Amino acid sequence: MAAYMRIPKTCSVLIKVKQMRLAMGIRECSVFYSVTGNPEYTSKRVRSMFIEFFKQQHQHKFVPSSPVRPRGDPTLLFVNAGMNQFKPIFLGAVDPRSEMAGYQRVVNSQKCVRAGGKHNDLEDVGRDVYHHTFFEMLGNWSFGDYFKEDACSMAWQLLTEVYGISPDRLYISYYGGDTVLGLEPDLETREIWLSLGVQSDRILPFGMRDNFWEMGETGPCGPCTEIHYDHVGGRNAASLVNADSPDVVEIWNLVFMQYSREADGSLRPLPQLSVDTGMGLERLVTVLQKRRSNYDTDLFTPLLSAIHQRSRCPEYRGRSGLADEGKVDMAYRVLADHIRTLSICIADGVYPGMSGAELVLRRILRRAVRFSSEVLQAPPGTLASLVPTVAQILGEAYPELHRETDRIMDIVNENEEQFLSSLRQGRRVIDRTLQKMGGTHVFPGSVAWSLHRNLGFPLDLIGLMLEERGVAMDTETLEKLAAEDEKLRAQDQVSDSDSKVELDLHTLLQLQEALVPHTDDSPKYHYSLGPEGRYVFSGCSATIQALCMSQALVQEVQEGQRCGVILDQTCFYSEKGGQAHDQGYFIRQGLQDVLFPVEGVQHVGGYVIHQVTAAETLRKGDQAQRLACMVKHTATHVLNFSLQQLLGQGVEQRGSHVTPHRLRFDFSTKASLSTQQLQDVEDTIQNIIRANDAVHTQELPLADAKSIPGLRTVDEVYPDPVRVVSVGIPISDLLSSPPDRMTSVELCCGTHLLRTGDIQDFVIVSERQPVKGVSRVIAVTGDQARVAREAGHALVQEVESLSVRLASAISSPSTSPTLDLARRLSKEVGLLTDAVDNTPIPQWQRKELQERLKAMQRTANTKIRKLETSEAARKVQTLLEKHRSRTVVVDMVETDSISVLMKVVNQYSAQAPAAWVMLFSHLQEGKVLCACQVPKGCNALSASDWALAVCTHLGGNAGGSSVVAKGTGSTQNITEALRWAEEFGNTKIQH
């Protein structure tokens, strides 16, 4: 076999050809190469050339990429296409007074994530050289402006003249029609391409699947034309278009929005024709840099190089399939792709979590960590160390990556550490299970489900690890357990109290008769500060004293059954004192791979009952759950103390509850806290946090505890002895002599921090009075508090910016704003008010912003009323000159506002008090506004009767008084509507 390759002078080539071999009938050939294409076409320049082409040469407006978290679209986990942020325009739902309503020509580069939901490329990433979870979509749009001819011409000009792609490499597909739907082939588009010089044998028709684009089951849709690129060239590759060939790939899709898909499946022409195009930046750069793989472009090579520096494997060589021994190159691609996705998502506020998009991101992170640690043998921290490289590559287009680099790295590192711990435990479980299986090649589904639910293992990861060992999964059992779990979750969202394994009086009597000792739960307080200030929680060894099912004691519990377990001692905190219970799991001594999850913990009659299901296990100690509750609990004590300092000793606690996510504190007060009081409380707490005081705990006789000066209690029965929690002052000092300063000291059975500095930050995000005389505070700490402050700062800037624009437009004597501008500003004030009301920000800041926005709204509304009155006066003069002294006046007024229409009617009647006046405004899609006024004291025809008759005739409704009324309707023939209204009025008046 002879092979020839012509090397362009602009390219440097390093080629190594591995000997071909035949194995299992499959021929493999691995070519390792490094090609330097045109140095002018860096990814940054390709992106900017696209945007500048449409901005400068074709007057498009640049609209920045929206965040990858969809804005108000529950149908999407992530933004997955460039058109997502423009859906309101296509759906006709855009606010006519918003900036988006004025869009005609738009261009941008949109951040997109396709992982989860309808478009999910996660499982393919790494297996080939072109799939990605994150990519950039270059796009240009026309909303009712240009259409097919201009769109095709612009695309062809950009590709062939600006980017210099040879037309001989390009192929065009267009919609070939559908006889069932009655749609003709899109021959118009074919003729356009022919007129641009494309050869006829390179313009190919395809059906609905390839060349008809739909937003959803209903809504805007239309034919599309796609531009395909042949990487090989020098041939006619028409047969490879849309044939899933890696040599001929689609690079640009031009969608022509012509129809609306109705609920019955029919297509109705749209009143406004639009263009929606999308071209993947990664594929375009691959073409312009003369590569065959997206991963060989400058969007990825710096990342691949950084990964190699940290791994123990050979450098990336671009192999895939069977040629990729050990899946090393697959691992390179997984890390390079996934760290881009993680960086973009976290910068946009999507963090790894347990549901929705957050769960998908968690899965992406864990998949990357597994390939990093197990395949590339890279040290912990490798994934986070790649974030600065991502910022270097993409930060020019998306500057938030530079701003958030440190935070992204911290979040990635924290999640990696958690998963590596789970990974080690999971591997031990898998290895021991495999050893016990003997010659069986089917892995137990119950163990796989336990790993999934308890240690957070994605099921596909378990399958991959088993596949490497030549073992299959017991999918039947796995699916059964998953279905049972789903069923439990779907049972009307049963509350914890309804789902608890309770101890009733009969069961308690049985325990006492059996001389079962009460549970010693003192180990729950056994924790300390370890290296680097981390909290270390100690486990404990215990013996099962009793098992409870269906309010009865049993001797044995089968796998998968829910039961209550009573031990002689426990380190689990049971739910009480307003603090949520711990979660974790039991491990049977000598059998480390058998896990029993603890889903709930209650304290009943001296016994601690652990709710356990053998098929579901949680992490031991679950430090994240416990520590988060400890932070909020200590913060609650500090809050209680700060309120006393501010409002006096008369403040009484009325209730509290802490969870890992927030704290709630109810207290007696005559009125809600003022803005200044809220600030003062936060300042006091911040001082305590900065002081980093020690938190002291000690068990004392109840009488001794009650003698402590400043002790805070609530109205409940306390045990004797009782536990005392003091901030900053040792309890022995409080007992020996009066303290020289006041501090937080309370009776409390909960778990607390060891130092106040571990609260890190504190923000009150809500304060209201659910009932008279009681205020309820909701607060967050740590990172959540920081996020709330950042959100507050961002909203302050938005309010300030809008305030300046409003003042410039309305208050300046040199400018006279239009009514549309005033309405748009008023709408912005309303939207910003909603954001301030509903975003977690410091409550004192919320109150300040709300007051400012109220004042701004009043100013805007006042100006709108004045402008509407002026506009109405001008329209009235025109109508008076037209109708002079007519008795019945029915006419059209150009306005989209019922308020203006009413003002015109009022002013006309004021100047012609003997006239019956009805005015219409004809809006888009046939909608009609109607307003009327009749002379006072006239019984011939009331305004409400006239408006109701006319609007009912138009398929609408109306209401009002005998003098003034208004309504709406619909018609395509407004002239006929005017004639009918006037004739109705004249007939009634004459009679």
Short mmCIF file of C-alpha atoms in Angstrom, two decimals, residues 294-658:
data_model
loop_
_atom_site.label_atom_id
_atom_site.label_comp_id
_atom_site.label_asym_id
_atom_site.label_seq_id
_atom_site.Cartn_x
_atom_site.Cartn_y
_atom_site.Cartn_z
CA ASN A 294 -11.66 19.42 17.81
CA TYR A 295 -9.22 18.37 20.53
CA ASP A 296 -6.27 19.25 18.26
CA THR A 297 -7.21 22.95 18.17
CA ASP A 298 -6.03 25.72 20.47
CA LEU A 299 -9.33 25.43 22.35
CA PHE A 300 -8.04 22.17 23.84
CA THR A 301 -4.30 21.71 23.26
CA PRO A 302 -3.25 23.94 26.19
CA LEU A 303 -5.50 21.85 28.44
CA LEU A 304 -4.14 18.57 27.10
CA SER A 305 -0.62 19.83 27.69
CA ALA A 306 -1.49 20.88 31.25
CA ILE A 307 -3.04 17.46 31.91
CA HIS A 308 0.10 15.70 30.63
CA GLN A 309 2.27 17.72 33.01
CA ARG A 310 0.28 16.34 35.95
CA SER A 311 -0.33 12.77 34.80
CA ARG A 312 1.91 9.71 34.79
CA CYS A 313 0.89 8.68 31.29
CA PRO A 314 2.34 9.36 27.82
CA GLU A 315 1.28 12.58 26.13
CA TYR A 316 -2.00 12.82 24.25
CA ARG A 317 -1.91 11.15 20.83
CA GLY A 318 -5.50 11.44 19.60
CA ARG A 319 -6.31 7.73 19.59
CA SER A 320 -9.78 6.26 20.06
CA GLY A 321 -11.54 2.91 20.07
CA LEU A 322 -9.41 -0.22 20.23
CA ALA A 323 -6.30 1.76 19.29
CA ASP A 324 -6.58 3.68 22.56
CA GLU A 325 -4.97 1.13 24.85
CA GLY A 326 -5.91 1.68 28.47
CA LYS A 327 -8.28 4.46 27.39
CA VAL A 328 -5.56 7.00 28.12
CA ASP A 329 -6.48 9.38 25.29
CA MET A 330 -10.15 9.01 26.19
CA ALA A 331 -9.24 10.16 29.70
CA TYR A 332 -7.38 13.17 28.31
CA ARG A 333 -10.47 14.18 26.32
CA VAL A 334 -12.82 13.61 29.27
CA LEU A 335 -10.76 15.88 31.54
CA ALA A 336 -10.31 18.59 28.91
CA ASP A 337 -14.02 18.65 28.09
CA HIS A 338 -15.36 18.29 31.61
CA ILE A 339 -13.21 20.98 33.22
CA ARG A 340 -14.47 23.45 30.60
CA THR A 341 -18.05 22.54 31.49
CA LEU A 342 -17.42 22.70 35.23
CA SER A 343 -15.69 26.08 34.98
CA ILE A 344 -18.40 27.62 32.82
CA CYS A 345 -21.27 26.26 34.93
CA ILE A 346 -19.80 27.19 38.32
CA ALA A 347 -18.95 30.68 37.07
CA ASP A 348 -22.62 31.00 36.06
CA GLY A 349 -23.85 29.87 39.47
CA VAL A 350 -24.57 26.18 38.84
CA TYR A 351 -22.83 24.07 41.50
CA PRO A 352 -22.52 20.29 41.86
CA GLY A 353 -25.54 19.12 43.85
CA MET A 354 -28.22 16.49 44.29
CA SER A 355 -30.97 17.37 41.80
CA GLY A 356 -31.57 18.76 38.33
CA ALA A 357 -28.71 20.55 36.63
CA GLU A 358 -26.66 20.42 39.85
CA LEU A 359 -26.87 16.63 39.87
CA VAL A 360 -25.72 16.47 36.24
CA LEU A 361 -22.77 18.71 37.09
CA ARG A 362 -21.91 16.49 40.07
CA ARG A 363 -21.93 13.51 37.74
CA ILE A 364 -19.63 15.29 35.26
CA LEU A 365 -17.19 16.17 38.03
CA ARG A 366 -17.09 12.64 39.40
CA ARG A 367 -16.61 11.16 35.95
CA ALA A 368 -13.65 13.48 35.40
CA VAL A 369 -12.15 12.67 38.80
CA ARG A 370 -12.38 8.94 38.15
CA PHE A 371 -10.53 9.19 34.80
CA SER A 372 -7.97 11.56 36.33
CA SER A 373 -7.13 9.41 39.33
CA GLU A 374 -7.54 5.89 37.92
CA VAL A 375 -6.58 6.16 34.27
CA LEU A 376 -4.14 9.07 34.15
CA GLN A 377 -2.89 8.41 37.69
CA ALA A 378 -2.87 12.15 38.34
CA PRO A 379 -2.65 13.41 41.93
CA PRO A 380 -5.63 14.94 43.77
CA GLY A 381 -6.14 18.56 42.82
CA THR A 382 -5.33 17.99 39.15
CA LEU A 383 -8.82 18.85 37.96
CA ALA A 384 -8.93 22.18 39.81
CA SER A 385 -5.42 23.05 38.63
CA LEU A 386 -6.77 23.16 35.05
CA VAL A 387 -9.22 26.00 35.79
CA PRO A 388 -6.69 28.84 35.16
CA THR A 389 -5.96 27.31 31.76
CA VAL A 390 -9.66 27.33 30.92
CA ALA A 391 -9.81 30.99 31.96
CA GLN A 392 -6.81 31.74 29.75
CA ILE A 393 -8.47 30.12 26.72
CA LEU A 394 -12.04 31.39 27.17
CA GLY A 395 -11.70 34.34 29.54
CA GLU A 396 -11.51 37.00 26.84
CA ALA A 397 -15.01 36.10 25.63
CA TYR A 398 -16.36 35.21 29.07
CA PRO A 399 -14.56 37.41 31.67
CA GLU A 400 -16.51 35.87 34.56
CA LEU A 401 -14.03 32.98 34.36
CA HIS A 402 -11.21 35.28 35.44
CA ARG A 403 -13.28 36.75 38.28
CA GLU A 404 -14.37 33.37 39.61
CA THR A 405 -11.19 31.31 39.12
CA ASP A 406 -10.42 30.89 42.82
CA ARG A 407 -13.99 30.01 43.75
CA ILE A 408 -14.26 27.47 40.91
CA MET A 409 -11.05 25.80 42.05
CA ASP A 410 -12.23 25.63 45.66
CA ILE A 411 -15.55 24.03 44.69
CA VAL A 412 -13.91 21.51 42.36
CA ASN A 413 -11.31 20.57 44.98
CA GLU A 414 -13.91 20.14 47.71
CA ASN A 415 -16.10 17.90 45.57
CA GLU A 416 -13.11 15.90 44.32
CA GLU A 417 -11.99 15.22 47.89
CA GLN A 418 -15.44 13.94 48.83
CA PHE A 419 -15.65 11.67 45.80
CA LEU A 420 -12.16 10.22 46.13
CA SER A 421 -13.05 9.14 49.65
CA SER A 422 -16.24 7.52 48.37
CA LEU A 423 -14.34 6.01 45.44
CA ARG A 424 -11.87 4.26 47.72
CA GLN A 425 -14.67 2.89 49.87
CA GLY A 426 -16.63 1.80 46.80
CA ARG A 427 -13.69 0.00 45.22
CA ARG A 428 -13.21 -1.97 48.42
CA VAL A 429 -16.89 -2.93 48.38
CA ILE A 430 -16.71 -3.99 44.71
CA ASP A 431 -13.47 -5.94 45.19
CA ARG A 432 -14.76 -7.84 48.23
CA THR A 433 -18.06 -8.57 46.51
CA LEU A 434 -16.25 -9.93 43.46
CA GLN A 435 -14.10 -12.17 45.67
CA LYS A 436 -17.20 -13.64 47.30
CA MET A 437 -18.91 -14.22 43.95
CA GLY A 438 -16.55 -17.07 43.04
CA GLY A 439 -17.07 -17.99 39.40
CA THR A 440 -20.28 -15.94 38.99
CA HIS A 441 -20.12 -13.18 36.40
CA VAL A 442 -23.23 -11.23 37.46
CA PHE A 443 -22.67 -8.50 40.02
CA PRO A 444 -25.46 -8.20 42.67
CA GLY A 445 -27.84 -5.38 41.86
CA SER A 446 -28.42 -4.71 45.58
CA VAL A 447 -24.72 -3.90 46.12
CA ALA A 448 -24.65 -1.67 43.03
CA TRP A 449 -27.72 0.20 44.26
CA SER A 450 -26.16 0.59 47.70
CA LEU A 451 -23.05 2.13 46.14
CA HIS A 452 -25.22 4.44 44.06
CA ARG A 453 -27.45 5.64 46.89
CA ASN A 454 -24.94 5.61 49.74
CA LEU A 455 -21.64 6.68 48.24
CA GLY A 456 -22.94 8.71 45.31
CA PHE A 457 -21.61 6.40 42.59
CA PRO A 458 -23.22 7.04 39.18
CA LEU A 459 -24.65 3.74 37.94
CA ASP A 460 -22.86 4.10 34.61
CA LEU A 461 -19.56 4.42 36.49
CA ILE A 462 -20.25 1.19 38.38
CA GLY A 463 -21.08 -0.51 35.08
CA LEU A 464 -17.86 0.78 33.53
CA MET A 465 -15.75 -0.51 36.44
CA LEU A 466 -17.44 -3.91 36.23
CA GLU A 467 -17.06 -3.99 32.45
CA GLU A 468 -13.29 -3.59 32.88
CA ARG A 469 -13.36 -6.76 35.00
CA GLY A 470 -15.53 -8.70 32.57
CA VAL A 471 -18.52 -8.78 34.92
CA ALA A 472 -22.14 -8.01 34.05
CA MET A 473 -24.68 -6.21 36.23
CA ASP A 474 -27.83 -7.71 37.73
CA THR A 475 -29.94 -5.09 36.01
CA GLU A 476 -33.26 -6.70 36.97
CA THR A 477 -32.65 -6.28 40.71
CA LEU A 478 -31.16 -2.84 40.12
CA GLU A 479 -34.23 -1.65 38.23
CA LYS A 480 -36.49 -3.10 40.92
CA LEU A 481 -34.68 -1.23 43.70
CA ALA A 482 -34.69 1.98 41.66
CA ALA A 483 -38.44 1.61 41.08
CA GLU A 484 -39.06 1.03 44.80
CA ASP A 485 -37.03 4.11 45.63
CA GLU A 486 -39.00 6.17 43.13
CA LYS A 487 -42.24 4.85 44.58
CA LEU A 488 -41.21 5.86 48.09
CA ARG A 489 -40.29 9.33 46.89
CA ALA A 490 -43.60 9.71 45.08
CA GLN A 491 -45.86 8.80 48.01
CA ASP A 492 -47.29 12.26 48.47
CA GLN A 493 -43.93 13.49 49.70
CA VAL A 494 -44.51 11.87 53.07
CA SER A 495 -43.10 13.97 55.88
CA ASP A 496 -40.41 12.66 58.20
CA SER A 497 -42.91 12.35 61.01
CA ASP A 498 -45.17 10.15 58.90
CA SER A 499 -42.36 7.88 57.73
CA LYS A 500 -40.61 7.35 61.06
CA VAL A 501 -40.25 3.96 62.66
CA GLU A 502 -41.93 4.97 65.92
CA LEU A 503 -41.68 3.51 69.41
CA ASP A 504 -45.17 3.37 70.90
CA LEU A 505 -46.00 2.74 74.56
CA HIS A 506 -46.34 -1.02 73.99
CA THR A 507 -42.88 -1.24 72.41
CA LEU A 508 -41.35 0.90 75.15
CA LEU A 509 -42.87 -1.43 77.75
CA GLN A 510 -41.37 -4.42 75.94
CA LEU A 511 -37.94 -2.77 75.99
CA GLN A 512 -38.20 -2.03 79.71
CA GLU A 513 -39.39 -5.57 80.52
CA ALA A 514 -36.44 -6.95 78.54
CA LEU A 515 -34.17 -4.72 80.65
CA VAL A 516 -32.79 -3.01 77.53
CA PRO A 517 -30.64 -0.11 78.80
CA HIS A 518 -31.25 3.44 77.62
CA THR A 519 -29.05 4.58 74.78
CA ASP A 520 -25.86 6.43 75.64
CA ASP A 521 -25.65 9.19 73.03
CA SER A 522 -22.82 11.18 74.63
CA PRO A 523 -20.43 10.19 71.76
CA LYS A 524 -22.33 12.66 69.58
CA TYR A 525 -20.31 15.38 71.32
CA HIS A 526 -16.98 13.70 70.59
CA TYR A 527 -15.41 15.83 67.87
CA SER A 528 -12.40 18.09 67.64
CA LEU A 529 -10.44 20.43 65.41
CA GLY A 530 -7.93 18.52 63.33
CA PRO A 531 -5.17 19.62 60.93
CA GLU A 532 -5.82 22.83 58.97
CA GLY A 533 -8.79 23.63 61.19
CA ARG A 534 -10.98 20.80 59.86
CA TYR A 535 -13.57 19.24 62.15
CA VAL A 536 -12.94 15.57 62.96
CA PHE A 537 -15.94 13.47 63.99
CA SER A 538 -15.33 10.24 65.85
CA GLY A 539 -17.37 7.12 65.27
CA CYS A 540 -18.12 4.58 67.97
CA SER A 541 -18.44 0.81 68.37
CA ALA A 542 -21.91 -0.31 69.47
CA THR A 543 -24.02 -3.42 69.96
CA ILE A 544 -27.55 -3.83 68.66
CA GLN A 545 -29.93 -3.99 71.63
CA ALA A 546 -33.23 -4.27 69.78
CA LEU A 547 -34.85 -4.21 66.34
CA CYS A 548 -38.27 -2.69 65.75
CA MET A 549 -40.67 -3.11 62.81
CA SER A 550 -44.33 -2.07 62.62
CA GLN A 551 -44.28 -1.02 66.29
CA ALA A 552 -43.12 -4.44 67.42
CA LEU A 553 -39.79 -5.91 68.48
CA VAL A 554 -38.37 -8.52 66.11
CA GLN A 555 -35.41 -10.86 66.18
CA GLU A 556 -34.36 -10.53 62.54
CA VAL A 557 -34.63 -8.00 59.68
CA GLN A 558 -34.24 -8.99 56.02
CA GLU A 559 -32.26 -6.97 53.47
CA GLY A 560 -34.17 -4.04 52.02
CA GLN A 561 -36.62 -3.75 54.94
CA ARG A 562 -37.14 -0.52 56.85
CA CYS A 563 -36.64 -0.90 60.58
CA GLY A 564 -35.67 0.82 63.80
CA VAL A 565 -32.32 -0.05 65.38
CA ILE A 566 -31.58 0.61 69.08
CA LEU A 567 -27.92 0.45 70.12
CA ASP A 568 -26.24 0.54 73.50
CA GLN A 569 -24.47 3.76 72.43
CA THR A 570 -24.48 6.05 69.40
CA CYS A 571 -22.62 9.02 67.95
CA PHE A 572 -25.70 10.11 65.95
CA TYR A 573 -27.44 13.33 66.94
CA SER A 574 -31.21 12.82 67.21
CA GLU A 575 -33.57 15.53 66.00
CA LYS A 576 -34.38 17.87 68.88
CA GLY A 577 -33.71 21.37 70.11
CA GLY A 578 -34.48 22.73 66.67
CA GLN A 579 -31.49 20.92 65.10
CA ALA A 580 -31.95 18.36 62.31
CA HIS A 581 -30.79 14.81 62.88
CA ASP A 582 -27.51 13.38 61.61
CA GLN A 583 -27.29 10.98 58.68
CA GLY A 584 -24.74 8.24 58.13
CA TYR A 585 -24.45 4.45 58.13
CA PHE A 586 -23.55 1.41 60.20
CA ILE A 587 -20.81 -1.00 59.19
CA ARG A 588 -20.94 -4.52 60.58
CA GLN A 589 -17.74 -5.43 62.37
CA GLY A 590 -15.60 -7.79 60.30
CA LEU A 591 -17.81 -7.28 57.23
CA GLN A 592 -16.83 -3.82 55.98
CA ASP A 593 -18.71 -4.01 52.69
CA VAL A 594 -22.15 -4.50 54.29
CA LEU A 595 -23.61 -1.05 54.88
CA PHE A 596 -26.78 -0.08 56.75
CA PRO A 597 -27.93 3.51 56.06
CA VAL A 598 -29.27 5.69 58.87
CA GLU A 599 -31.96 7.92 57.37
CA GLY A 600 -33.43 9.37 60.54
CA VAL A 601 -32.68 9.52 64.26
CA GLN A 602 -35.24 10.11 67.06
CA HIS A 603 -34.97 10.12 70.83
CA VAL A 604 -37.94 8.43 72.50
CA GLY A 605 -38.22 7.52 76.15
CA GLY A 606 -34.46 7.38 76.69
CA TYR A 607 -33.88 5.27 73.58
CA VAL A 608 -32.30 6.55 70.38
CA ILE A 609 -33.96 4.84 67.43
CA HIS A 610 -32.12 4.82 64.11
CA GLN A 611 -34.26 4.48 60.98
CA VAL A 612 -32.44 2.05 58.71
CA THR A 613 -33.05 0.51 55.28
CA ALA A 614 -30.53 -2.13 54.28
CA ALA A 615 -30.74 -1.28 50.57
CA GLU A 616 -29.90 2.40 51.14
CA THR A 617 -26.75 3.49 52.91
CA LEU A 618 -25.41 6.96 53.57
CA ARG A 619 -21.87 8.10 54.23
CA LYS A 620 -20.37 7.52 57.61
CA GLY A 621 -20.72 10.53 59.88
CA ASP A 622 -21.91 12.59 56.90
CA GLN A 623 -19.76 15.48 58.02
CA ALA A 624 -21.31 17.90 55.55
CA GLN A 625 -24.75 17.42 57.17
CA ARG A 626 -23.50 17.54 60.76
CA LEU A 627 -21.06 20.44 60.37
CA ALA A 628 -23.53 22.60 58.44
CA CYS A 629 -26.08 22.13 61.23
CA MET A 630 -23.43 22.97 63.84
CA VAL A 631 -22.59 26.21 62.04
CA LYS A 632 -26.24 27.27 61.92
CA HIS A 633 -26.86 26.22 65.54
CA THR A 634 -23.98 28.24 66.96
CA ALA A 635 -25.00 31.16 64.72
CA THR A 636 -28.52 30.93 66.19
CA HIS A 637 -27.12 31.35 69.72
CA VAL A 638 -25.08 34.33 68.60
CA LEU A 639 -28.14 35.82 66.88
CA ASN A 640 -30.21 35.38 70.05
CA PHE A 641 -27.53 37.20 72.05
CA SER A 642 -27.23 40.02 69.49
CA LEU A 643 -30.99 40.62 69.54
CA GLN A 644 -30.88 40.87 73.33
CA GLN A 645 -28.10 43.43 73.10
CA LEU A 646 -30.06 45.47 70.58
CA LEU A 647 -33.64 45.19 71.87
CA GLY A 648 -33.07 44.49 75.55
CA GLN A 649 -33.54 41.53 77.84
CA GLY A 650 -37.29 41.53 77.19
CA VAL A 651 -36.74 39.71 73.91
CA GLU A 652 -37.92 36.12 74.24
CA GLN A 653 -37.22 33.21 71.92
CA ARG A 654 -40.42 31.86 70.38
CA GLY A 655 -38.92 29.04 68.33
CA SER A 656 -35.97 28.08 66.15
CA HIS A 657 -34.91 25.47 63.64
CA VAL A 658 -31.57 24.80 61.97
#
